[in-house]
XYZ file of C-alpha atoms in Angstrom:
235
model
C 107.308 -0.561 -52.363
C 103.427 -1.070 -52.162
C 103.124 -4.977 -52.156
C 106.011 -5.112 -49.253
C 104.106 -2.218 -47.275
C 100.535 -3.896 -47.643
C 102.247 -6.827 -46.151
C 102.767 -4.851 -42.970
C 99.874 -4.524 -40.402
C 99.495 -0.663 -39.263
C 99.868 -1.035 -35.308
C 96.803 -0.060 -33.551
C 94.244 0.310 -36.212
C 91.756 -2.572 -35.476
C 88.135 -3.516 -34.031
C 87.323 -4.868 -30.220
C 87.185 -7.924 -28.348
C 85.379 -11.575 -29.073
C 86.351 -15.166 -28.800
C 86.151 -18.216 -26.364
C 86.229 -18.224 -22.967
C 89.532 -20.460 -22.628
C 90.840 -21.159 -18.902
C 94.264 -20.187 -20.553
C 93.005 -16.659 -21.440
C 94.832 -14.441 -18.961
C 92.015 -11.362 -19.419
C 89.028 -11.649 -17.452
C 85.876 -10.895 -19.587
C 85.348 -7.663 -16.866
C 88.810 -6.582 -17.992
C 88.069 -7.265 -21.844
C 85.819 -4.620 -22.160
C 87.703 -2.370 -20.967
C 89.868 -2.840 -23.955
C 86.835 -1.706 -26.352
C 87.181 2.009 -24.611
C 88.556 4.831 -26.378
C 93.032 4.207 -26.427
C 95.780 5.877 -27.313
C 98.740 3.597 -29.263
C 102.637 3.887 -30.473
C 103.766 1.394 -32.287
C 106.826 0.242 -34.212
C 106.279 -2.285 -37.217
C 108.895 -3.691 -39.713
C 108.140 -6.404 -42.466
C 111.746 -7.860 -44.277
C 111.754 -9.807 -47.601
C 115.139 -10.789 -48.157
C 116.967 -7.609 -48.443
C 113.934 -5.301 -48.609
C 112.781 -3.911 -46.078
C 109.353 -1.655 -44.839
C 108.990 -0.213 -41.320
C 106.421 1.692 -39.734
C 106.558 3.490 -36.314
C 103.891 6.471 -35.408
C 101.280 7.184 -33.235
C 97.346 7.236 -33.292
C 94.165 7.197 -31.165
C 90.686 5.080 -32.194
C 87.152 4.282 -29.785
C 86.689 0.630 -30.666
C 83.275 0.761 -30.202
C 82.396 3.235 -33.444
C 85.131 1.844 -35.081
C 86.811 5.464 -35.586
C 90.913 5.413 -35.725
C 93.461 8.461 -36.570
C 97.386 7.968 -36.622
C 100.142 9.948 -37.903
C 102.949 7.416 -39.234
C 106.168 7.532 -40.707
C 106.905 5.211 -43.229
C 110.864 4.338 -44.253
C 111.212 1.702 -47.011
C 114.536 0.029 -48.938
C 114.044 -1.825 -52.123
C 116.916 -2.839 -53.642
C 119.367 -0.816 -51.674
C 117.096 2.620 -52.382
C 115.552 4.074 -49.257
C 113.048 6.704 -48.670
C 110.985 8.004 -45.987
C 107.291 9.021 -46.342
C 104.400 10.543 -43.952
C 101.764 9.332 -43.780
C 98.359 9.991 -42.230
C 95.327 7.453 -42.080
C 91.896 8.542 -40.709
C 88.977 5.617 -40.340
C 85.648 5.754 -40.058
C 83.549 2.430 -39.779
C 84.817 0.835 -42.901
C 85.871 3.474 -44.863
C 89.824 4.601 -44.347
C 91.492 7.276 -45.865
C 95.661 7.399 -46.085
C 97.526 10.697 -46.252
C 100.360 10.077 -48.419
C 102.187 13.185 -50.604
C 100.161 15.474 -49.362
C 96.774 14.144 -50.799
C 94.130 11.804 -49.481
C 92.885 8.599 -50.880
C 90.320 6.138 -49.842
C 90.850 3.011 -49.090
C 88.485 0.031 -49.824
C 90.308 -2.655 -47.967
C 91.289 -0.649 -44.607
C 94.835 -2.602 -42.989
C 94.513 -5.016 -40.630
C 96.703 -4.715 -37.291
C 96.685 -4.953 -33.380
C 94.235 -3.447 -31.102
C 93.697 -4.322 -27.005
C 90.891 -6.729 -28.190
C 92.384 -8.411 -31.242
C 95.537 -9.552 -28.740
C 92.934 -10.721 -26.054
C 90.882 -12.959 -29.210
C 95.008 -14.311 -29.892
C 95.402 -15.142 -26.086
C 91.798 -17.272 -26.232
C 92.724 -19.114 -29.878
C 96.103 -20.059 -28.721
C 96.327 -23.385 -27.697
C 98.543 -23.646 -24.871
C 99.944 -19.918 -23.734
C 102.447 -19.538 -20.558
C 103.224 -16.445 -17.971
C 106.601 -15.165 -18.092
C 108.389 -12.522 -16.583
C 106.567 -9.016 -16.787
C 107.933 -5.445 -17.726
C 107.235 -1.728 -16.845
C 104.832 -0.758 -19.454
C 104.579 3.398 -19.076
C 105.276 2.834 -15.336
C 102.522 -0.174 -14.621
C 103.742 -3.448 -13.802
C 102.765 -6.098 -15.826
C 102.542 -9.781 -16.454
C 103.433 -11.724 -19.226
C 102.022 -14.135 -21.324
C 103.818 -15.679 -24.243
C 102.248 -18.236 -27.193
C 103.246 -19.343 -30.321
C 99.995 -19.417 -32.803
C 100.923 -21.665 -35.960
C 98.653 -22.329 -39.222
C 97.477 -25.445 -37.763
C 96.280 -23.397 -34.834
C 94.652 -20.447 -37.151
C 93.085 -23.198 -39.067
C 91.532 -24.927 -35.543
C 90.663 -21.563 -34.316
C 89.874 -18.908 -36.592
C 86.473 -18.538 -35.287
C 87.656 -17.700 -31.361
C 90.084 -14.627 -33.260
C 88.495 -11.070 -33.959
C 87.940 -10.882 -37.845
C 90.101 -8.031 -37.865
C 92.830 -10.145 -36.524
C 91.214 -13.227 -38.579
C 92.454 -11.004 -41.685
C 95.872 -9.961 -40.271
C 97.149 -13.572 -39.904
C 95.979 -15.087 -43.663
C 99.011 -16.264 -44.686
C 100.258 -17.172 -41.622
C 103.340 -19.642 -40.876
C 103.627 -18.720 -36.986
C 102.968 -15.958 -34.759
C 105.556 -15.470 -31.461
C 104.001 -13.236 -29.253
C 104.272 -11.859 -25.801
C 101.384 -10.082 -24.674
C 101.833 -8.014 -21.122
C 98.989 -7.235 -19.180
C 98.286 -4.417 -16.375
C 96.145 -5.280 -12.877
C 93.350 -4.440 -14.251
C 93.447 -7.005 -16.942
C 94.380 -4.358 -19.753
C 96.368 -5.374 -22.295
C 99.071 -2.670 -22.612
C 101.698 -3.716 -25.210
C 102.559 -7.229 -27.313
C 105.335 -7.570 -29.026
C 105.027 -10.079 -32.074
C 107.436 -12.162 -35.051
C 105.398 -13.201 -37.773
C 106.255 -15.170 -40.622
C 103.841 -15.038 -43.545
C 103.308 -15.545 -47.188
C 102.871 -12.912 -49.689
C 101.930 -14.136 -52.998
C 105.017 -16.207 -53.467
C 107.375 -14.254 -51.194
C 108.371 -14.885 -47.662
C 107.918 -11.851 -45.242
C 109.498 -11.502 -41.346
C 107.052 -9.046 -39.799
C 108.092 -7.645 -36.401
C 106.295 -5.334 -34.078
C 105.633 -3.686 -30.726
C 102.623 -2.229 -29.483
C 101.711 -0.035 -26.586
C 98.138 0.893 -25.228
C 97.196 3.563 -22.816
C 94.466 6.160 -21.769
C 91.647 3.746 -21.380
C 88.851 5.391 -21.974
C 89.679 9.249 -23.007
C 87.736 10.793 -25.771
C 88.619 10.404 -29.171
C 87.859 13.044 -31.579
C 88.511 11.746 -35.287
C 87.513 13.795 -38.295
C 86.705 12.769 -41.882
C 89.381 14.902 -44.377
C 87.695 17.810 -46.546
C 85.952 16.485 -49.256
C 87.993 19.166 -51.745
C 91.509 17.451 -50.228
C 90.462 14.139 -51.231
C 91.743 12.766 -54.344
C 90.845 9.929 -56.777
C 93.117 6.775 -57.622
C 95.367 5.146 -55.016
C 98.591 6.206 -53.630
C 102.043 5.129 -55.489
């Protein structure tokens, strides 16, 4: 269960904007900082290996600028034809992140890497040749589309124009198909990625879909109570 679940990025849980200043890049740099202001996220994220599966779907807020993120996720996973569901809860502050899983909190050295406003705009700079398609309603805005591929020879060419955060969540990279749709004001309000990447030896599909909104509301994120925090690392 663990090593197919720490293959999965946690949708929404990442650090703000950086990168080149491409003519392809469809976000202004006005527009890009307006995607390190306070957001609320959904996502939906599901990693396959074979017949295993991991998916994760929940809800969160974070202010990109102090680096502070809380979600509430639900975590379903099938190994070998056994499933089970979990909760789980992850509150970060700057570097440190602490996941709420069996009703106990644990620190986490190495927070999870994963999709934020920012980290897509870095992608859209770093990808070498990215096109507009067809837009969607996005929580009732209308949107453009912008699609790109992102392959290990690109990662390898580029790694400098991508956030690190988003640096980290592509190591092991094969390709990256993404669609990232964008509001009027330049806001990137959902992507929707396939990812193919290497796990030690093993071959993970990771899917996901990601929707921003609330630019700019206040986030209020709490560290847990020292006396509900436990030693070790969840199993």
């Amino acid at each position: 269960m663990k090593k197919l679940l720490l293959a999965i990025p946690v949708g929404g849980l990442l650090l703000a904007a950086c990168g080149s200043t491409s003519a392809s890049n469809p976000v202004s740099a006005g527009a890009a900082k307006l995607t390190s202001q306070e957001v609320h996220f959904c996502f939906v994220t599901q990693a396959t290996s074979g017949a295993d599966s991991t998916e994760l779907e929940g809800c969160g807020d974070q202010n990109y600028d102090a680096h502070l993120a809380s979600a509430n996720l639900t975590s379903s996973v099938t190994l070998s034809g056994q499933s089970q569901s979990e909760k789980v809860g992850v509150e970060r502050i700057g570097k440190t992140e602490w996941v709420y899983f069996k009703k106990k909190w644990y620190a986490q050295k190495e927070p999870f890497p994963a999709s934020s406003p920012g980290s897509i705009s870095s992608l859209l700079r770093a990808t070498p040749s990215v096109k507009k398609v067809a837009g969607i309603k996005v929580l009732g805005q209308s949107t453009t589309g912008y699609q790109g591929v992102f392959t290990a020879a690109d990662f390898k060419a580029n790694k400098k124009a991508l956030t690190s955060s988003m640096a980290t969540s592509l190591t092991g990279l094969k390709s990256d198909t993404f669609t990232a749709y964008v509001n009027s004001k330049g806001q990137v309000v959902q992507v929707n990625q396939t990812e193919l990447v290497t796990s030690s030896s093993t071959k993970v599909t990771v899917t996901s879909t990601v929707q921003f909104s609330h630019f700019g509301e206040n986030v209020a994120i709490n560290k847990p109570p020292a006396n509900e925090i436990s030693k070790g690392s969840p199993t």
